[in-house]
Coordinates of N, CA and C in Angstrom, one line a residue:
M10 N 6.7 8.7 24.7 CA 5.5 7.5 24.8 C 6.7 5.8 24.1
T11 N 6.2 5.3 25.0 CA 6.9 4.2 24.5 C 5.7 3.3 23.9
V12 N 6.5 2.6 22.8 CA 5.8 2.2 21.5 C 6.2 0.7 21.3
T13 N 5.8 -0.5 20.7 CA 6.4 -2.0 20.4 C 6.0 -2.1 19.1
K14 N 6.5 -2.6 17.9 CA 6.4 -2.6 16.2 C 6.3 -3.8 16.5
Y15 N 5.2 -4.6 15.5 CA 5.6 -6.1 15.2 C 5.3 -6.1 14.2
S16 N 5.3 -7.1 13.6 CA 5.1 -7.8 12.0 C 4.6 -8.8 12.3
A17 N 3.4 -9.0 11.5 CA 2.7 -10.3 11.4 C 2.7 -10.5 10.1
N18 N 4.0 -11.1 9.4 CA 4.2 -11.7 7.7 C 4.0 -10.5 7.0
G19 N 4.6 -9.6 7.6 CA 4.9 -8.3 6.8 C 3.8 -7.0 6.6
N20 N 2.6 -7.7 7.4 CA 1.6 -7.0 8.0 C 2.2 -6.1 9.1
D21 N 2.2 -5.2 9.4 CA 3.3 -4.4 10.4 C 2.1 -3.5 11.6
F22 N 2.8 -3.5 12.5 CA 1.4 -2.8 13.4 C 2.0 -1.9 14.4
V23 N 1.9 -0.7 14.8 CA 2.5 -0.1 16.4 C 1.6 -0.7 17.6
L24 N 1.8 -1.0 18.7 CA 1.5 -1.5 20.2 C 1.9 -0.5 20.9
I25 N 0.4 0.0 21.6 CA 0.9 0.4 22.7 C -0.4 0.3 24.1
I26 N -0.2 0.5 25.2 CA -1.3 0.6 26.1 C -1.5 1.4 26.8
K27 N -2.9 1.9 26.9 CA -3.3 2.8 27.5 C -4.5 2.6 29.1
K28 N -4.5 3.9 29.5 CA -5.6 3.5 30.6 C -7.2 3.5 30.0
K29 N -7.3 4.5 29.3 CA -8.8 4.8 29.3 C -8.5 4.8 27.5
K30 N -9.7 4.8 27.3 CA -10.7 4.8 25.6 C -10.8 6.4 24.6
K31 N -10.1 6.3 24.2 CA -10.2 7.9 23.5 C -9.9 7.5 21.8
D32 N -10.4 9.0 21.5 CA -10.3 8.6 19.7 C -8.7 9.2 19.7
R33 N -7.9 8.1 18.8 CA -6.7 8.7 18.5 C -6.5 8.2 17.1
S34 N -7.4 8.7 16.1 CA -7.2 8.7 15.2 C -5.8 10.0 14.6
K35 N -5.6 10.6 14.8 CA -5.0 11.8 14.6 C -3.5 11.1 15.1
L36 N -3.4 10.2 16.3 CA -2.4 9.3 17.2 C -1.5 9.0 15.9
A37 N -2.7 7.7 15.4 CA -2.8 6.8 14.8 C -1.9 7.3 13.1
K38 N -2.3 8.5 12.8 CA -2.0 8.6 11.3 C -0.4 9.1 11.3
K39 N -0.1 10.0 12.7 CA 1.4 10.4 13.0 C 2.1 9.1 12.8
L40 N 1.9 8.3 13.9 CA 2.7 6.8 14.1 C 2.6 5.9 13.2
C41 N 2.0 6.2 12.2 CA 1.7 4.9 10.9 C 2.7 5.6 10.2
H42 N 2.9 6.6 10.1 CA 3.5 6.8 9.0 C 4.6 7.0 8.7
R43 N 5.4 6.3 7.4 CA 6.5 5.6 7.4 C 7.5 6.6 7.1
Q44 N 7.6 7.9 6.8 CA 8.5 8.5 6.7 C 8.6 9.4 8.2
N45 N 7.5 10.2 8.6 CA 7.9 11.0 9.9 C 7.8 10.3 11.2
G46 N 7.0 9.1 10.8 CA 6.4 8.3 12.4 C 7.5 7.0 12.4
V47 N 6.6 6.0 13.1 CA 6.8 4.9 13.0 C 7.0 3.8 12.1
G48 N 6.0 3.7 11.4 CA 5.8 3.4 9.9 C 4.7 2.3 10.6
A49 N 3.2 2.1 9.8 CA 3.2 0.5 10.0 C 1.4 0.5 9.4
D50 N 1.5 -0.4 8.9 CA -0.1 -0.6 8.3 C -1.3 -0.1 9.4
G51 N -0.9 -0.1 10.7 CA -2.2 0.2 11.6 C -1.4 0.4 13.3
L52 N -2.3 0.9 14.1 CA -2.2 1.3 15.1 C -2.8 0.4 16.1
V53 N -2.4 -0.9 17.5 CA -3.7 -1.4 18.2 C -3.1 -0.4 19.3
V54 N -4.2 -0.4 20.1 CA -4.1 0.5 21.4 C -4.8 -0.7 22.4
L55 N -4.4 -1.1 23.8 CA -4.5 -2.1 24.5 C -5.2 -1.6 25.5
V56 N -6.6 -1.4 25.4 CA -7.5 -0.4 27.2 C -7.8 -1.7 27.7
P57 N -7.6 -1.3 29.4 CA -8.9 -2.4 30.5 C -9.8 -2.3 30.2
H58 N -10.0 -4.1 30.2 CA -11.9 -5.0 30.4 C -11.9 -5.8 31.3
E59 N -13.2 -5.3 32.1 CA -13.7 -5.9 33.0 C -14.0 -7.8 32.9
E60 N -13.9 -8.0 31.6 CA -14.6 -9.6 31.7 C -13.5 -10.0 30.8
Y61 N -12.6 -9.5 29.8 CA -11.6 -9.7 29.0 C -10.4 -9.1 29.6
D62 N -9.4 -9.8 28.7 CA -8.2 -9.7 29.4 C -7.8 -7.8 28.9
F63 N -8.3 -7.9 27.7 CA -8.2 -6.4 27.3 C -9.1 -5.9 26.4
E64 N -9.4 -4.6 25.8 CA -10.3 -4.4 25.0 C -9.2 -3.8 23.6
W65 N -9.5 -3.7 22.4 CA -8.8 -2.9 22.1 C -9.2 -2.1 20.9
E66 N -8.4 -1.1 20.9 CA -8.9 0.0 19.5 C -8.2 -0.3 18.5
F67 N -8.5 -0.4 17.2 CA -7.8 -0.4 16.3 C -7.8 0.6 15.1
Y68 N -6.9 1.2 14.4 CA -7.0 2.3 13.8 C -5.6 1.7 12.2
N69 N -6.3 1.6 10.8 CA -5.2 2.0 10.3 C -4.3 3.2 10.0
S70 N -3.9 2.9 9.0 CA -2.7 3.8 8.9 C -3.0 5.7 8.4
D71 N -4.2 5.2 7.8 CA -5.0 6.7 7.1 C -5.9 7.5 8.8
G72 N -5.7 6.7 9.7 CA -6.6 7.1 10.9 C -8.1 6.5 11.2
S73 N -8.4 5.9 10.0 CA -9.6 5.6 9.9 C -9.8 4.0 11.1
R74 N -11.0 3.7 11.6 CA -11.4 2.3 12.7 C -11.7 1.4 11.8
A75 N -11.1 0.3 12.2 CA -11.4 -1.1 11.8 C -11.8 -1.7 13.1
T76 N -13.5 -2.7 12.6 CA -13.4 -3.5 13.8 C -12.3 -4.8 14.0
M77 N -11.7 -5.4 13.2 CA -11.1 -6.6 13.4 C -10.3 -6.5 12.0
C78 N -8.9 -7.1 12.7 CA -8.1 -7.5 11.8 C -7.4 -8.2 12.3
G79 N -7.0 -9.4 11.2 CA -6.6 -11.1 11.8 C -5.3 -11.0 12.2
N80 N -4.3 -10.4 11.6 CA -2.8 -10.5 11.7 C -2.4 -9.6 13.1
A81 N -2.9 -8.4 13.2 CA -2.8 -7.6 14.3 C -3.6 -8.5 15.6
S82 N -4.5 -9.7 15.4 CA -5.0 -10.1 16.5 C -3.6 -11.2 16.9
R83 N -3.2 -11.7 16.1 CA -2.0 -12.6 16.2 C -1.0 -11.8 16.7
A84 N -0.5 -10.5 16.7 CA 0.4 -9.8 17.1 C 0.0 -9.3 18.6
V85 N -1.0 -9.0 19.0 CA -1.6 -8.1 19.9 C -1.6 -9.5 20.6
A86 N -2.2 -10.8 20.7 CA -1.7 -11.7 21.5 C -0.4 -11.8 22.1
H87 N 0.4 -11.8 21.0 CA 1.8 -11.8 21.8 C 2.1 -11.1 22.4
F88 N 2.1 -9.8 22.3 CA 2.0 -8.5 22.8 C 2.0 -8.6 24.1
A89 N 0.6 -9.0 24.6 CA 0.0 -8.9 25.8 C 0.5 -10.0 26.5
M90 N 0.8 -11.1 26.2 CA 1.2 -12.1 26.6 C 2.9 -11.7 27.1
D91 N 3.9 -11.0 26.0 CA 5.1 -10.8 26.7 C 4.5 -9.6 27.8
K92 N 3.5 -8.9 27.8 CA 3.3 -7.2 28.7 C 2.8 -8.6 29.9
G93 N 2.8 -9.7 30.2 CA 1.7 -10.2 31.7 C 0.3 -10.0 31.9
I94 N -0.3 -9.3 30.4 CA -1.8 -8.9 30.6 C -2.5 -10.1 29.9
S95 N -1.8 -11.0 29.1 CA -2.5 -12.2 29.2 C -1.5 -13.5 29.6
T96 N -2.3 -14.6 30.4 CA -1.4 -15.4 30.8 C -1.4 -16.9 30.3
D97 N -0.8 -17.8 30.7 CA -1.0 -19.4 30.6 C -1.0 -19.6 28.9
G98 N -0.2 -18.8 27.7 CA -0.9 -18.9 26.8 C -1.9 -18.8 26.1
V99 N -3.2 -18.3 26.4 CA -4.2 -17.7 25.8 C -4.6 -16.3 26.1
A100 N -5.1 -15.5 25.2 CA -5.3 -14.3 25.4 C -6.7 -14.4 24.8
E101 N -7.6 -13.5 25.4 CA -9.0 -13.4 25.0 C -9.0 -12.4 25.0
F102 N -9.8 -11.1 24.2 CA -9.8 -9.5 23.8 C -11.3 -9.5 23.2
L103 N -11.7 -7.8 23.6 CA -12.7 -7.6 22.9 C -11.9 -6.7 21.4
T104 N -13.1 -7.3 20.8 CA -12.7 -5.9 18.9 C -14.0 -5.8 19.1
G105 N -13.6 -4.7 18.3 CA -15.2 -4.3 17.7 C -15.9 -4.8 16.7
A106 N -15.7 -6.4 16.8 CA -16.1 -7.6 15.5 C -16.6 -8.9 16.6
G107 N -16.2 -8.4 18.1 CA -16.4 -9.5 19.1 C -15.1 -10.3 19.7
V108 N -15.8 -10.9 20.4 CA -14.6 -11.3 21.2 C -13.2 -12.3 20.1
I109 N -12.4 -12.3 20.6 CA -11.4 -13.2 20.0 C -10.5 -14.2 21.1
R110 N -10.3 -15.2 20.7 CA -9.4 -15.7 21.6 C -8.2 -16.3 20.7
A111 N -7.0 -16.2 21.5 CA -6.2 -16.7 20.8 C -4.5 -17.3 21.3
T112 N -4.2 -18.5 21.1 CA -3.2 -19.1 21.6 C -1.8 -18.6 21.7
V113 N -1.0 -18.9 21.9 CA 0.6 -18.3 22.0 C 1.4 -19.5 22.3
N114 N 2.0 -19.6 21.6 CA 3.1 -21.0 21.4 C 4.7 -20.2 21.1
G115 N 5.2 -19.5 22.0 CA 6.2 -19.3 21.3 C 6.1 -18.0 20.0
L116 N 6.9 -17.9 19.2 CA 6.1 -16.8 18.0 C 4.9 -17.1 17.3
Y117 N 4.4 -18.2 17.8 CA 3.3 -19.2 16.6 C 2.1 -18.4 17.6
V118 N 1.2 -18.2 16.9 CA -0.1 -17.3 17.2 C -1.0 -17.9 16.6
V119 N -2.3 -18.3 17.2 CA -3.2 -19.2 16.2 C -4.4 -18.4 16.7
S120 N -5.4 -17.7 15.9 CA -6.4 -16.7 16.5 C -7.9 -17.3 16.2
D121 N -8.8 -17.5 17.0 CA -10.1 -17.7 16.5 C -11.0 -16.7 16.1
M122 N -11.3 -16.9 14.8 CA -11.7 -15.6 14.0 C -13.3 -15.6 14.6
T123 N -13.8 -14.5 14.5 CA -15.1 -14.3 14.7 C -15.7 -14.9 13.2
K124 N -17.0 -15.0 13.8 CA -18.3 -16.1 12.8 C -18.6 -15.5 11.5
P125 N -17.4 -15.7 10.1 CA -17.8 -14.6 8.7 C -19.3 -15.2 8.5
I126 N -19.9 -14.1 7.8 CA -21.0 -13.8 7.2 C -20.5 -13.7 5.8
I127 N -21.5 -14.9 4.9 CA -21.5 -14.6 3.2 C -22.4 -13.0 2.8
L128 N -22.2 -12.3 2.8 CA -23.6 -11.4 2.2 C -23.8 -11.7 0.7
S129 N -22.7 -12.3 -0.5 CA -23.7 -12.6 -1.3 C -22.6 -13.2 -2.2
E130 N -23.0 -14.0 -3.1 CA -22.0 -14.9 -4.2 C -22.1 -14.6 -5.5
E131 N -23.0 -13.6 -5.8 CA -23.3 -13.2 -7.1 C -23.2 -11.7 -7.6
I132 N -21.9 -11.6 -6.7 CA -21.4 -10.4 -7.4 C -20.7 -10.5 -8.8
E133 N -21.1 -9.3 -10.0 CA -20.5 -9.7 -11.0 C -20.0 -8.2 -11.8
E134 N -18.6 -8.1 -12.0 CA -17.6 -7.2 -12.0 C -16.6 -7.4 -12.9
D135 N -16.7 -6.8 -14.0 CA -15.9 -6.6 -15.3 C -15.7 -8.4 -15.5
G136 N -16.6 -8.7 -16.2 CA -17.2 -10.1 -16.2 C -16.3 -11.0 -15.3
E137 N -16.3 -10.9 -14.0 CA -15.9 -12.0 -13.3 C -16.8 -12.0 -11.9
K138 N -17.0 -12.9 -11.3 CA -17.8 -13.7 -10.2 C -16.9 -13.2 -8.7
W139 N -17.5 -12.5 -7.9 CA -17.1 -12.2 -6.6 C -17.8 -12.6 -5.6
W140 N -17.0 -13.1 -4.3 CA -17.9 -13.0 -3.3 C -17.9 -12.3 -2.5
F141 N -18.9 -11.3 -1.6 CA -18.8 -10.6 -0.8 C -19.0 -11.4 0.8
V142 N -18.0 -11.2 1.6 CA -17.6 -11.9 2.4 C -17.5 -11.0 3.9
D143 N -18.1 -10.8 5.0 CA -17.5 -10.3 6.0 C -17.0 -11.7 7.0
T144 N -15.7 -10.9 6.9 CA -14.6 -12.0 8.4 C -14.4 -11.1 9.6
G145 N -15.1 -10.3 9.6 CA -14.5 -8.8 10.8 C -14.9 -7.8 10.1
V146 N -14.3 -7.8 9.0 CA -13.8 -6.2 7.9 C -14.7 -7.2 6.6
P147 N -15.4 -6.3 5.8 CA -16.0 -6.7 4.6 C -14.6 -6.8 3.4
H148 N -14.9 -8.1 2.7 CA -14.2 -8.3 2.0 C -15.0 -9.2 0.2
L149 N -14.2 -8.7 -0.9 CA -14.5 -9.1 -2.0 C -13.5 -9.6 -2.4
V150 N -14.0 -11.1 -2.8 CA -12.9 -12.7 -3.5 C -13.3 -12.9 -4.9
A151 N -12.3 -12.8 -5.5 CA -12.5 -13.4 -6.7 C -11.2 -14.6 -6.9
I152 N -11.4 -15.7 -7.4 CA -10.8 -17.2 -7.6 C -9.9 -16.8 -9.0
R153 N -8.9 -16.8 -9.2 CA -8.3 -16.5 -10.6 C -7.2 -17.9 -11.0
E154 N -6.5 -17.9 -12.0 CA -5.9 -18.8 -12.7 C -4.5 -18.1 -12.2
S155 N -4.6 -17.2 -11.4 CA -2.6 -16.8 -11.7 C -3.5 -15.5 -10.7
V156 N -2.3 -15.3 -9.4 CA -2.3 -13.8 -9.1 C -1.6 -13.5 -9.5
E157 N -0.2 -13.6 -10.1 CA 0.7 -12.9 -10.7 C 0.5 -11.5 -10.9
E158 N -0.1 -11.0 -11.6 CA -1.1 -9.8 -11.9 C -2.2 -9.4 -11.3
F159 N -2.1 -8.2 -10.6 CA -3.3 -7.6 -9.4 C -3.4 -5.9 -9.9
D160 N -4.5 -5.7 -10.5 CA -5.0 -4.5 -11.2 C -5.0 -3.5 -10.1
L161 N -4.9 -2.9 -9.4 CA -4.7 -2.3 -8.4 C -5.0 -1.1 -8.6
E162 N -5.9 -0.5 -9.9 CA -6.8 0.3 -10.2 C -8.0 0.3 -9.8
Q163 N -8.5 -1.4 -10.5 CA -9.6 -1.9 -10.5 C -9.9 -2.4 -8.9
A164 N -8.9 -2.7 -8.0 CA -9.4 -2.8 -6.6 C -9.0 -1.4 -6.2
R165 N -9.0 -0.9 -5.7 CA -9.2 1.1 -5.6 C -10.7 1.1 -6.3
R166 N -11.1 0.8 -7.4 CA -12.6 1.3 -7.7 C -13.6 0.2 -7.0
L167 N -13.1 -1.1 -6.9 CA -14.1 -1.7 -5.9 C -14.0 -1.6 -5.1
R168 N -12.8 -1.0 -3.8 CA -12.9 -0.7 -2.6 C -14.2 0.2 -2.2
E169 N -13.7 1.1 -3.1 CA -14.8 2.5 -3.2 C -16.2 2.2 -3.2
K170 N -16.5 1.5 -4.2 CA -17.6 0.7 -4.8 C -18.7 0.3 -3.7
Y171 N -17.8 -0.9 -2.8 CA -18.2 -1.3 -1.8 C -17.6 -1.3 -0.5
D172 N -17.1 -0.2 -0.4 CA -16.3 -0.3 0.9 C -15.6 -1.1 2.1
C173 N -14.6 -2.0 0.9 CA -14.2 -3.4 1.7 C -13.2 -3.6 0.9
N174 N -12.2 -4.3 1.4 CA -11.1 -5.1 1.1 C -11.2 -5.8 -0.3
V175 N -10.9 -6.0 -1.4 CA -10.4 -6.5 -2.5 C -9.2 -7.6 -2.8
N176 N -9.8 -9.1 -2.7 CA -9.2 -10.0 -2.9 C -8.7 -10.6 -4.0
I177 N -7.9 -10.9 -4.2 CA -7.8 -12.3 -5.6 C -6.9 -13.5 -4.6
C178 N -7.4 -14.6 -5.9 CA -6.8 -15.6 -4.8 C -6.5 -17.2 -6.2
H179 N -5.6 -17.7 -5.9 CA -5.5 -18.9 -6.7 C -5.2 -19.9 -5.8
V180 N -6.1 -21.1 -6.1 CA -5.8 -22.6 -5.4 C -4.5 -23.4 -6.2
L181 N -3.9 -23.8 -5.4 CA -2.7 -24.5 -6.4 C -2.8 -25.7 -5.3
K182 N -2.7 -26.7 -5.5 CA -2.9 -27.8 -5.3 C -3.8 -27.8 -3.7
N183 N -4.0 -27.9 -2.8 CA -4.3 -27.8 -1.6 C -3.7 -26.4 -0.5
R184 N -3.4 -25.7 -1.5 CA -2.7 -24.5 -0.8 C -3.3 -23.1 -1.7
L185 N -3.0 -22.0 -1.1 CA -3.8 -20.9 -1.4 C -2.5 -19.8 -1.6
L186 N -2.8 -19.0 -2.7 CA -1.7 -17.8 -2.9 C -3.2 -16.5 -3.0
V187 N -2.6 -15.5 -2.3 CA -3.6 -14.0 -1.9 C -3.0 -12.8 -1.7
R188 N -3.5 -12.2 -2.5 CA -3.2 -11.0 -2.4 C -4.6 -10.1 -2.1
T189 N -4.0 -9.0 -1.3 CA -5.2 -8.3 -1.0 C -5.0 -6.7 -1.2
Y190 N -5.8 -6.1 -1.4 CA -5.7 -4.5 -1.5 C -6.5 -4.0 0.1
E191 N -6.0 -3.2 0.4 CA -7.0 -3.0 1.6 C -7.0 -1.6 2.4
R192 N -8.6 -1.3 2.2 CA -9.3 -0.4 2.7 C -8.3 0.8 3.6
G193 N -8.3 1.9 4.4 CA -7.0 1.9 5.3 C -6.1 2.3 5.3
V194 N -5.3 1.5 4.5 CA -4.2 1.6 4.3 C -4.0 2.2 2.7
E195 N -5.3 1.7 2.2 CA -5.5 2.4 0.5 C -4.5 1.9 -0.5
D196 N -4.1 0.6 -0.4 CA -2.8 0.1 -1.2 C -3.0 -1.3 -1.1
E197 N -2.5 -2.1 -1.7 CA -1.8 -3.6 -1.5 C -1.1 -3.7 -0.2
T198 N -1.3 -4.8 0.6 CA -0.6 -5.2 1.5 C 0.4 -6.3 1.8
L199 N 1.1 -6.4 2.3 CA 2.2 -8.1 2.8 C 0.8 -8.9 2.8
A200 N 0.0 -9.0 3.6 CA -0.7 -9.8 4.3 C -2.0 -8.9 4.6
C201 N -3.1 -10.3 4.7 CA -4.5 -9.6 5.2 C -4.6 -10.9 6.1
G202 N -4.8 -11.1 7.2 CA -5.4 -11.4 7.7 C -6.8 -11.9 7.4
T203 N -7.7 -11.5 8.0 CA -9.1 -11.3 7.2 C -9.7 -11.7 5.7
G204 N -8.5 -11.3 5.0 CA -9.1 -11.5 3.6 C -8.3 -12.9 3.2
M205 N -7.4 -13.3 3.9 CA -7.0 -14.8 3.8 C -7.9 -15.8 4.3
V206 N -8.8 -15.4 4.9 CA -9.8 -16.5 5.8 C -11.1 -16.4 4.9
A207 N -11.6 -15.1 3.7 CA -12.5 -15.2 3.4 C -12.0 -15.7 2.2
C208 N -11.3 -15.9 1.5 CA -10.6 -16.6 0.7 C -10.5 -17.9 0.7
F209 N -10.6 -18.4 1.7 CA -10.6 -19.7 2.1 C -11.8 -20.2 2.2
L210 N -12.6 -19.8 2.6 CA -13.9 -19.4 2.9 C -14.6 -19.8 1.2
R211 N -14.1 -19.1 0.3 CA -15.0 -19.2 -0.5 C -14.3 -20.3 -1.3
A212 N -13.2 -20.7 -1.0 CA -12.5 -22.1 -1.9 C -13.1 -23.1 -1.5
N213 N -13.3 -22.7 0.1 CA -13.7 -24.3 0.7 C -15.0 -24.6 0.5
R214 N -16.0 -23.5 0.4 CA -17.6 -23.8 -0.2 C -17.7 -24.1 -1.3
E215 N -16.9 -24.0 -2.3 CA -16.4 -24.5 -3.5 C -16.3 -25.6 -4.2
G216 N -15.7 -26.4 -2.8 CA -14.7 -27.3 -2.6 C -13.8 -27.8 -3.4
L217 N -12.8 -26.5 -3.3 CA -11.4 -26.5 -4.2 C -10.4 -26.7 -2.7
V218 N -10.7 -26.4 -1.5 CA -9.4 -26.8 -1.0 C -10.5 -27.8 0.1
E219 N -9.4 -28.4 0.6 CA -10.1 -28.8 2.2 C -10.6 -28.0 3.1
N220 N -10.4 -29.0 4.7 CA -10.6 -27.8 5.5 C -9.4 -27.6 6.5
S221 N -8.6 -27.3 6.0 CA -7.2 -27.2 6.8 C -6.2 -26.9 5.3
V222 N -5.5 -25.4 5.1 CA -4.7 -25.3 4.2 C -3.5 -24.4 4.7
Q223 N -2.6 -24.8 3.9 CA -1.1 -23.5 3.9 C -1.9 -22.6 2.7
V224 N -1.4 -20.8 3.3 CA -1.9 -19.9 2.9 C -0.7 -19.2 3.0
F225 N -0.6 -18.3 1.3 CA 0.8 -17.8 1.2 C 0.2 -16.5 0.8
P226 N 0.6 -15.0 1.1 CA -0.3 -13.7 0.9 C 1.2 -13.4 0.1
K227 N 1.4 -12.0 -0.4 CA 2.4 -11.3 -0.5 C 3.5 -11.3 -0.5
S228 N 3.9 -11.8 0.9 CA 5.1 -11.5 1.4 C 5.8 -13.1 1.6
K229 N 4.6 -13.9 0.8 CA 5.3 -15.4 1.0 C 5.5 -16.0 1.7
D230 N 5.1 -15.1 3.0 CA 5.3 -16.6 4.2 C 4.1 -17.2 4.3
E231 N 4.1 -18.9 5.3 CA 3.4 -20.1 5.1 C 2.3 -19.8 6.4
L232 N 1.4 -19.5 5.7 CA 0.5 -19.0 7.1 C -0.6 -20.3 7.2
Y233 N -1.6 -20.6 8.0 CA -2.4 -21.8 8.3 C -3.8 -21.2 8.4
V234 N -5.1 -21.6 7.8 CA -6.4 -21.2 7.6 C -7.4 -22.7 7.7
S235 N -8.1 -22.7 8.9 CA -8.9 -24.3 8.7 C -9.9 -24.2 9.5
L236 N -11.0 -24.4 9.1 CA -12.4 -24.7 9.5 C -12.1 -26.3 10.8
E237 N -12.4 -26.0 11.9 CA -12.5 -26.6 13.0 C -14.3 -26.7 13.6
G238 N -15.0 -27.8 13.3 CA -16.3 -27.5 13.5 C -17.0 -26.0 12.8
E239 N -17.2 -25.0 13.5 CA -17.8 -23.8 12.9 C -17.2 -22.6 13.4
T240 N -15.3 -23.1 13.6 CA -14.8 -22.3 14.1 C -13.2 -22.0 12.8
Y241 N -13.5 -20.5 12.7 CA -12.3 -20.7 11.7 C -11.0 -20.0 12.4
K242 N -9.9 -21.2 12.0 CA -8.7 -20.4 12.9 C -7.4 -19.8 11.8
F243 N -6.7 -19.0 12.4 CA -5.8 -18.1 11.5 C -4.7 -18.4 12.2
G244 N -3.4 -18.9 11.8 CA -2.4 -19.1 12.3 C -1.5 -18.6 11.7
G245 N -0.3 -18.4 12.2 CA 1.3 -18.5 11.9 C 2.4 -17.4 12.7
Q246 N 3.7 -17.4 12.2 CA 4.1 -16.7 13.4 C 4.1 -15.5 13.6
V247 N 4.7 -14.5 14.3 CA 4.8 -13.2 14.5 C 6.0 -12.5 15.0
T248 N 6.3 -11.3 14.5 CA 7.8 -11.2 15.0 C 7.7 -9.6 15.7
K249 N 8.4 -9.8 16.5 CA 8.5 -8.4 17.8 C 9.7 -7.7 17.2
T250 N 9.2 -6.7 16.2 CA 10.6 -5.7 15.8 C 11.1 -5.1 16.5
F251 N 11.0 -4.2 17.2 CA 11.4 -3.3 18.3 C 10.6 -2.9 19.1
V252 N 11.3 -2.4 20.5 CA 10.4 -1.3 21.3 C 11.3 0.0 21.2
A253 N 11.1 1.4 21.1 CA 11.7 2.4 21.0 C 10.9 3.6 21.8
E254 N 11.0 4.5 22.2 CA 10.7 5.9 22.4 C 10.5 6.9 21.6
T255 N 8.9 7.5 21.3 CA 9.0 8.1 20.4 C 8.3 9.8 21.0
L256 N 8.7 10.4 20.2 CA 8.2 12.1 20.9 C 6.9 12.1 20.1
I257 N 6.3 11.7 19.6 CA 5.2 12.3 18.4 C 3.7 11.7 19.7

């Protein structure tokens, strides 16, 4: 099987093209394994769709399914353009959270994210106020004075309690510093697109940032999140790491 590896600011994915939908949970676990497989945070499978350029199946590294992933949406849009599945610099594809439209300009990709839903603004955990936001997948968001320390044991407990990703963020002028613990990976990742959008949403609603900001995840790469009308846009560069044959 031919696989393509992409990194979207430290969030890495294995991408493959298949003709039909099926359960590929076991394949995802094998391919995403860091020692015995290709190694990745997730597997994305492109399958044909009658109305859109394609439909995706998205799997976390533990084999679980996810409806949406912001960084993967940018990687897969570039991949689809590279393969001629999408053309004219625009990719439109169906995810479990809805249709994503992404524009591709060289290695720079901007995804129009699915409309976020604020599930709660009143969650209190460990004496701290959290927002619960669904940006395609559910996220807890706390705003802190610093993100230097991230208690992963607390993050794991909250992930289990609320079945969501857990984010902490810090506002530095009109920039956001974000760290995310991702379910399905069950650890902190170097970047999480839907998490960055969730953090931006809270900070923007609370008047802490403007409608367009630089966002820096743990990878320290520079990304952008903006609110244009009612559309949340998420942009940054992607890297096509390699193409390889695997015996898995």
